Short mmCIF file of C-alpha atoms and ligand atoms in Angstrom, two decimals:
data_model
loop_
_atom_site.label_atom_id
_atom_site.label_comp_id
_atom_site.label_asym_id
_atom_site.label_seq_id
_atom_site.Cartn_x
_atom_site.Cartn_y
_atom_site.Cartn_z
CA UNK A 1 49.55 -3.43 71.23
CA UNK A 2 52.43 -1.15 70.22
CA UNK A 3 51.74 1.20 67.32
CA UNK A 4 53.77 3.70 65.35
CA UNK A 5 51.75 6.28 63.42
CA UNK A 6 53.53 8.39 60.80
CA UNK A 7 51.81 11.72 60.16
CA UNK A 8 50.45 11.43 63.72
CA UNK A 9 50.03 15.16 64.24
CA UNK A 10 47.78 15.49 61.17
CA UNK A 11 44.00 15.39 60.90
CA UNK A 12 43.47 11.62 60.58
CA UNK A 13 46.71 10.67 62.38
CA UNK A 14 45.85 12.57 65.57
CA UNK A 15 42.29 11.19 65.68
CA UNK A 16 43.63 7.66 65.27
CA UNK A 17 46.48 8.14 67.78
CA UNK A 18 44.19 9.59 70.45
CA UNK A 19 41.65 6.81 69.90
CA UNK A 20 44.26 4.04 70.23
CA UNK A 21 45.82 5.68 73.31
CA UNK A 22 42.34 5.93 74.91
CA UNK A 23 41.91 2.18 74.29
CA UNK A 24 45.08 1.58 76.33
CA UNK A 25 47.55 0.87 73.53
CA UNK A 26 51.14 2.13 73.42
CA UNK A 27 51.21 4.74 70.68
CA UNK A 28 54.23 6.45 69.16
CA UNK A 29 53.71 9.27 66.71
CA UNK A 30 56.12 10.64 64.11
CA UNK A 31 55.47 13.86 62.20
CA UNK A 32 57.69 16.56 60.71
CA UNK A 33 55.03 19.17 61.58
CA UNK A 34 55.04 20.52 58.03
CA UNK A 35 51.28 20.88 58.47
CA UNK A 36 50.54 18.85 61.60
CA UNK A 37 49.92 20.22 65.08
CA UNK A 38 51.34 18.30 68.07
CA UNK A 39 48.78 20.04 70.33
CA UNK A 40 46.14 17.83 68.71
CA UNK A 41 47.71 14.78 70.39
CA UNK A 42 46.78 13.54 73.83
CA UNK A 43 49.65 13.45 76.35
CA UNK A 44 49.44 9.64 76.25
CA UNK A 45 50.79 9.60 72.70
CA UNK A 46 54.59 9.54 72.63
CA UNK A 47 55.38 12.13 69.97
CA UNK A 48 58.64 12.53 68.04
CA UNK A 49 59.27 15.25 65.50
CA UNK A 50 61.02 13.94 62.42
CA UNK A 51 60.92 13.14 58.74
CA UNK A 52 59.40 9.89 57.52
CA UNK A 53 62.51 9.30 55.38
CA UNK A 54 64.86 9.45 58.40
CA UNK A 55 65.72 5.76 58.68
CA UNK A 56 67.90 5.95 61.82
CA UNK A 57 65.01 7.66 63.60
CA UNK A 58 62.63 5.03 62.24
CA UNK A 59 64.90 2.20 63.45
CA UNK A 60 64.64 3.60 66.97
CA UNK A 61 60.91 4.29 66.85
CA UNK A 62 60.08 0.89 65.35
CA UNK A 63 61.59 -1.17 68.19
CA UNK A 64 58.89 -3.42 69.72
CA UNK A 65 56.21 -2.02 67.37
CA UNK A 66 53.53 -4.50 66.21
CA UNK A 67 51.76 -2.41 63.58
CA UNK A 68 52.65 0.77 61.70
CA UNK A 69 50.02 3.16 60.36
CA UNK A 70 51.59 5.10 57.52
CA UNK A 71 49.80 8.42 57.09
CA UNK A 72 52.66 10.91 56.64
CA UNK A 73 52.16 12.51 53.24
CA UNK A 74 51.56 15.64 51.25
CA UNK A 75 47.82 15.57 50.72
CA UNK A 76 46.57 18.16 48.23
CA UNK A 77 45.58 17.18 44.67
CA UNK A 78 45.93 20.74 43.25
CA UNK A 79 49.22 21.37 45.08
CA UNK A 80 50.62 18.12 43.67
CA UNK A 81 50.02 19.43 40.15
CA UNK A 82 52.32 22.37 40.98
CA UNK A 83 54.97 20.40 42.94
CA UNK A 84 55.02 16.79 41.66
CA UNK A 85 58.65 16.28 42.72
CA UNK A 86 57.81 17.02 46.37
CA UNK A 87 54.85 14.65 46.22
CA UNK A 88 57.01 11.93 44.77
CA UNK A 89 59.77 12.50 47.36
CA UNK A 90 57.50 12.42 50.43
CA UNK A 91 54.67 10.10 49.40
CA UNK A 92 56.71 7.58 47.43
CA UNK A 93 60.24 8.06 48.85
CA UNK A 94 58.94 8.26 52.42
CA UNK A 95 56.98 5.04 51.95
CA UNK A 96 59.99 3.17 50.58
CA UNK A 97 62.20 4.45 53.43
CA UNK A 98 59.62 3.31 55.97
CA UNK A 99 59.30 -0.15 54.38
CA UNK A 100 63.09 -0.57 54.40
CA UNK A 101 63.24 0.37 58.07
CA UNK A 102 60.34 -2.00 58.87
CA UNK A 103 62.18 -4.78 57.06
CA UNK A 104 65.37 -4.04 59.03
CA UNK A 105 63.60 -4.04 62.40
CA UNK A 106 61.11 -6.82 61.60
CA UNK A 107 57.66 -5.29 62.03
CA UNK A 108 54.60 -7.49 61.48
CA UNK A 109 52.07 -5.29 59.67
CA UNK A 110 51.65 -1.90 58.00
CA UNK A 111 48.39 -0.13 57.22
CA UNK A 112 48.80 2.47 54.46
CA UNK A 113 46.46 5.45 54.14
CA UNK A 114 45.89 5.44 50.39
CA UNK A 115 43.29 7.48 48.62
CA UNK A 116 40.11 7.35 46.50
CA UNK A 117 41.60 9.56 43.75
CA UNK A 118 43.85 6.66 42.60
CA UNK A 119 40.77 5.51 40.64
CA UNK A 120 40.62 8.71 38.56
CA UNK A 121 37.72 9.19 36.19
CA UNK A 122 36.03 5.83 35.71
CA UNK A 123 32.55 5.45 34.31
CA UNK A 124 31.05 2.92 36.62
CA UNK A 125 30.18 3.83 40.23
CA UNK A 126 30.44 2.83 43.02
CA UNK A 127 34.10 1.97 42.57
CA UNK A 128 35.22 -1.54 43.37
CA UNK A 129 38.83 -2.29 44.31
CA UNK A 130 39.05 -4.53 41.21
CA UNK A 131 38.63 -1.49 38.89
CA UNK A 132 41.82 -0.58 37.02
CA UNK A 133 43.20 2.64 38.55
CA UNK A 134 43.44 5.66 36.28
CA UNK A 135 45.20 8.35 38.37
CA UNK A 136 44.78 11.92 37.16
CA UNK A 137 47.14 13.85 39.43
CA UNK A 138 50.66 13.44 40.83
CA UNK A 139 49.04 12.98 44.25
CA UNK A 140 47.00 10.03 42.97
CA UNK A 141 50.04 8.55 41.19
CA UNK A 142 52.10 8.87 44.38
CA UNK A 143 49.46 7.05 46.42
CA UNK A 144 49.14 4.28 43.84
CA UNK A 145 52.95 3.89 43.76
CA UNK A 146 52.96 3.77 47.57
CA UNK A 147 50.36 0.97 47.47
CA UNK A 148 52.53 -1.04 45.08
CA UNK A 149 55.74 -0.44 47.07
CA UNK A 150 54.08 -1.42 50.33
CA UNK A 151 52.61 -4.59 48.89
CA UNK A 152 55.72 -5.60 46.93
CA UNK A 153 58.27 -4.96 49.69
CA UNK A 154 55.86 -6.55 52.17
CA UNK A 155 55.61 -9.72 50.06
CA UNK A 156 59.38 -9.92 49.63
CA UNK A 157 60.12 -9.60 53.34
CA UNK A 158 57.10 -11.17 55.02
CA UNK A 159 55.47 -7.95 56.25
CA UNK A 160 51.65 -8.00 56.21
CA UNK A 161 50.24 -5.02 54.32
CA UNK A 162 46.82 -3.41 53.98
CA UNK A 163 46.13 -0.31 51.89
CA UNK A 164 43.00 1.62 52.74
CA UNK A 165 41.71 3.77 49.89
CA UNK A 166 40.15 6.53 51.95
CA UNK A 167 37.69 8.78 50.10
CA UNK A 168 36.88 12.40 51.14
CA UNK A 169 37.40 12.35 54.89
CA UNK A 170 36.27 15.36 56.92
CA UNK A 171 35.76 16.28 60.55
CA UNK A 172 37.19 18.34 63.40
CA UNK A 173 40.86 19.28 63.12
CA UNK A 174 41.18 18.96 59.35
CA UNK A 175 44.04 21.14 58.15
CA UNK A 176 42.77 24.33 56.52
CA UNK A 177 45.62 25.91 54.53
CA UNK A 178 45.11 29.32 52.91
CA UNK A 179 45.57 27.91 49.41
CA UNK A 180 43.82 24.77 48.10
CA UNK A 181 41.85 24.11 51.31
CA UNK A 182 39.79 20.89 51.49
CA UNK A 183 36.22 21.63 50.47
CA UNK A 184 34.29 20.67 53.62
CA UNK A 185 36.03 22.82 56.27
CA UNK A 186 36.47 25.61 53.71
CA UNK A 187 32.74 25.75 52.92
CA UNK A 188 31.83 25.51 56.61
CA UNK A 189 34.10 28.45 57.41
CA UNK A 190 32.85 30.52 54.48
CA UNK A 191 29.20 29.80 55.33
CA UNK A 192 29.69 30.64 59.00
CA UNK A 193 31.40 33.92 58.21
CA UNK A 194 28.98 34.93 55.45
CA UNK A 195 31.65 34.64 52.72
CA UNK A 196 31.03 33.38 49.20
CA UNK A 197 31.12 29.63 48.53
CA UNK A 198 33.00 29.27 45.25
CA UNK A 199 32.37 25.95 43.53
CA UNK A 200 34.89 24.80 40.92
CA UNK A 201 32.99 23.66 37.82
CA UNK A 202 29.20 23.38 37.61
CA UNK A 203 28.81 21.49 40.91
CA UNK A 204 27.63 18.24 39.37
CA UNK A 205 30.88 16.43 40.24
CA UNK A 206 30.36 13.89 43.00
CA UNK A 207 32.43 12.74 45.96
CA UNK A 208 32.08 10.30 48.83
CA UNK A 209 32.32 12.28 52.10
CA UNK A 210 33.19 10.17 55.11
CA UNK A 211 33.33 11.36 58.72
CA UNK A 212 36.63 10.94 60.55
CA UNK A 213 35.24 8.59 63.25
CA UNK A 214 34.13 6.13 60.56
CA UNK A 215 37.62 6.27 58.97
CA UNK A 216 39.22 5.65 62.38
CA UNK A 217 36.99 2.60 62.92
CA UNK A 218 38.21 1.12 59.61
CA UNK A 219 41.84 1.87 60.42
CA UNK A 220 41.53 0.28 63.84
CA UNK A 221 39.99 -2.87 62.34
CA UNK A 222 42.75 -3.06 59.71
CA UNK A 223 45.47 -3.55 62.36
CA UNK A 224 44.16 -6.94 63.50
CA UNK A 225 41.74 -8.20 60.79
CA UNK A 226 42.65 -11.68 59.50
CA UNK A 227 43.06 -12.52 55.79
CA UNK A 228 43.73 -8.98 54.60
CA UNK A 229 47.40 -9.32 53.69
CA UNK A 230 48.17 -7.60 50.38
CA UNK A 231 44.67 -6.18 49.99
CA UNK A 232 43.50 -2.75 48.92
CA UNK A 233 40.22 -1.84 50.67
CA UNK A 234 37.91 1.16 50.09
CA UNK A 235 36.92 3.32 53.05
CA UNK A 236 34.14 5.82 52.41
CA UNK A 237 30.52 6.46 53.29
CA UNK A 238 29.24 4.57 50.25
CA UNK A 239 27.06 7.63 49.46
CA UNK A 240 27.62 9.65 46.31
CA UNK A 241 27.03 13.37 46.88
CA UNK A 242 27.40 16.14 44.32
CA UNK A 243 28.89 19.49 45.31
CA UNK A 244 25.53 21.25 44.91
CA UNK A 245 24.06 18.95 47.56
CA UNK A 246 27.11 19.43 49.78
CA UNK A 247 26.59 23.20 49.53
CA UNK A 248 22.90 22.82 50.46
CA UNK A 249 23.81 20.68 53.44
CA UNK A 250 26.50 23.14 54.62
CA UNK A 251 24.09 26.11 54.33
CA UNK A 252 21.45 24.11 56.15
CA UNK A 253 23.56 23.04 59.16
CA UNK A 254 25.18 26.46 59.53
CA UNK A 255 21.86 28.31 59.00
CA UNK A 256 23.71 30.56 56.56
CA UNK A 257 22.44 32.32 53.44
CA UNK A 258 25.93 32.88 52.05
CA UNK A 259 26.24 33.50 48.32
CA UNK A 260 27.19 30.52 46.12
CA UNK A 261 29.20 31.08 42.95
CA UNK A 262 29.71 28.41 40.28
CA UNK A 263 32.98 29.01 38.46
CA UNK A 264 32.57 27.01 35.28
CA UNK A 265 35.93 28.31 34.00
CA UNK A 266 37.78 26.13 36.53
CA UNK A 267 37.81 22.37 36.57
CA UNK A 268 35.89 20.54 39.25
CA UNK A 269 38.35 17.65 39.00
CA UNK A 270 37.37 14.02 38.57
CA UNK A 271 33.65 13.85 37.69
CA UNK A 272 32.51 11.05 40.02
CA UNK A 273 34.00 9.23 43.04
CA UNK A 274 32.05 6.90 45.28
CA UNK A 275 33.28 3.87 47.20
CA UNK A 276 31.86 0.38 46.97
CA UNK A 277 32.11 -0.91 50.53
CA UNK A 278 31.46 -4.62 49.99
CA UNK A 279 35.07 -5.63 50.67
CA UNK A 280 35.40 -3.31 53.68
CA UNK A 281 32.26 -4.78 55.12
CA UNK A 282 33.47 -8.37 54.55
CA UNK A 283 37.08 -7.95 55.68
CA UNK A 284 36.88 -5.19 58.30
CA UNK A 285 33.25 -5.49 59.37
CA UNK A 286 33.13 -1.82 58.40
CA UNK A 287 29.75 -0.07 58.71
CA UNK A 288 29.98 3.72 58.38
CA UNK A 289 27.32 5.19 60.62
CA UNK A 290 27.50 8.98 60.35
CA UNK A 291 25.47 10.80 57.69
CA UNK A 292 26.81 13.91 55.99
CA UNK A 293 24.44 16.24 57.86
CA UNK A 294 25.31 14.64 61.18
CA UNK A 295 29.05 14.72 60.42
CA UNK A 296 28.89 18.41 59.50
CA UNK A 297 27.02 19.16 62.75
CA UNK A 298 29.62 17.20 64.75
CA UNK A 299 32.43 19.08 63.01
CA UNK A 300 30.87 22.42 63.93
CA UNK A 301 30.34 21.28 67.50
CA UNK A 302 33.74 19.68 68.11
CA UNK A 303 36.11 21.97 66.19
CA UNK A 304 36.92 25.14 68.15
CA UNK A 305 37.70 26.99 64.90
CA UNK A 306 33.95 26.96 64.14
CA UNK A 307 32.83 28.29 67.53
P1 NAD B 401 47.29 15.90 57.10
O1 NAD B 401 48.04 16.82 56.20
O2 NAD B 401 46.52 16.49 58.21
O3 NAD B 401 48.29 14.79 57.68
C1 NAD B 401 49.50 14.45 57.09
C2 NAD B 401 50.58 14.62 58.14
O4 NAD B 401 51.82 14.17 57.59
C3 NAD B 401 50.77 16.07 58.58
O5 NAD B 401 50.66 16.17 59.99
C4 NAD B 401 52.17 16.42 58.10
O6 NAD B 401 52.84 17.32 58.99
C5 NAD B 401 52.82 15.05 58.05
N1 NAD B 401 53.93 14.98 57.12
C6 NAD B 401 53.99 15.47 55.85
N2 NAD B 401 55.20 15.22 55.31
C7 NAD B 401 55.90 14.52 56.25
C8 NAD B 401 57.21 13.98 56.29
N3 NAD B 401 58.05 14.10 55.25
N4 NAD B 401 57.62 13.35 57.41
C9 NAD B 401 56.79 13.22 58.49
N5 NAD B 401 55.55 13.74 58.51
C10 NAD B 401 55.10 14.37 57.40
O7 NAD B 401 46.33 15.03 56.15
P2 NAD B 401 45.24 13.92 56.53
O8 NAD B 401 44.00 14.33 55.86
O9 NAD B 401 45.26 13.61 57.97
O10 NAD B 401 45.81 12.67 55.72
C11 NAD B 401 46.51 11.61 56.36
C12 NAD B 401 46.76 10.52 55.35
O11 NAD B 401 45.52 10.02 54.86
C13 NAD B 401 47.56 10.97 54.14
O12 NAD B 401 48.43 9.93 53.77
C14 NAD B 401 46.50 11.17 53.07
O13 NAD B 401 47.03 10.98 51.78
C15 NAD B 401 45.52 10.08 53.45
N6 NAD B 401 44.17 10.38 52.98
C16 NAD B 401 43.46 11.44 53.50
C17 NAD B 401 42.19 11.69 53.01
C18 NAD B 401 41.34 12.83 53.53
O14 NAD B 401 40.28 13.06 52.95
N7 NAD B 401 41.71 13.53 54.59
C19 NAD B 401 41.65 10.91 51.99
C20 NAD B 401 42.42 9.89 51.48
C21 NAD B 401 43.67 9.61 52.00
#
């Protein structure tokens, strides 16, 4: 098949692109390299630098493409609180631009990388796709808006759409910016270097940590699965882990006795997030297979930054 992946030079995009290229598919990647690294892509992936809102570029890249994976986005919850306009422009505006270009060229299907945080703080866990979203950050709002745009424009123009609500993905190659780094690679780095692990809040907040290979398996299935048009589908591990247990696991796999500090003055964000995987199992035959401890070990082994 012919694929276009937006955000292809990013953490999830590059894993997906390399996987599809290894399977013998034709893969084009688009990324503006605002955080992505083209070195992460195998030479078999045809890479183009560009903005996801650049419709003329999209018209060219979309020729002969069967399925688009739309991953290009700004991805930090705390950063989105500081720069909501940027998050709206890239995550919402970029999605609308892509859908227009797909309509113009006539592409069959798009798989959107949406996000667990669209649910916000809901009492009942694990979260089913039928729960009413309650986004708590501009990032979450932008992802929910992107879901609606994809589905609505898709319906109007006969483009099949699937939105995957990915929970806390982690693994080798995850971007590690100096401010607001994602918790898993940040804690691994701190533990390995004997730095302090600072936990926001009291550490009782829970998340669903899912290893990148499991996410890639769901994304791959979403490109060809039947009867998924218009659906939103959770992708996680299905395991609810609080930050205290994540810290224990990180210290265990790294063999570190780094200091842990609980900063109860700062918010730990949404109190609970865990994916119900019933729909993913039914529609995508999705069975996550990598435990948190195993995923952390694989990250240490496969990511040269942790050598
Ligand atoms: P990432 O930052 O590594 O990847 C995003 C990529 O998009 C980067 O390479 C960046 O350079 C590119 N990009 C940003 N703005 C762009 C623009 N205007 N035009 C073209 N490219 C642009 O993040 P990731 O973790 O790989 O996330 C990929 C997607 O998956 C995102 O849409 C994110 O919202 C979604 N997602 C990720 C997670 C996770 O835990 N990693 C969870 C839920 C959803």
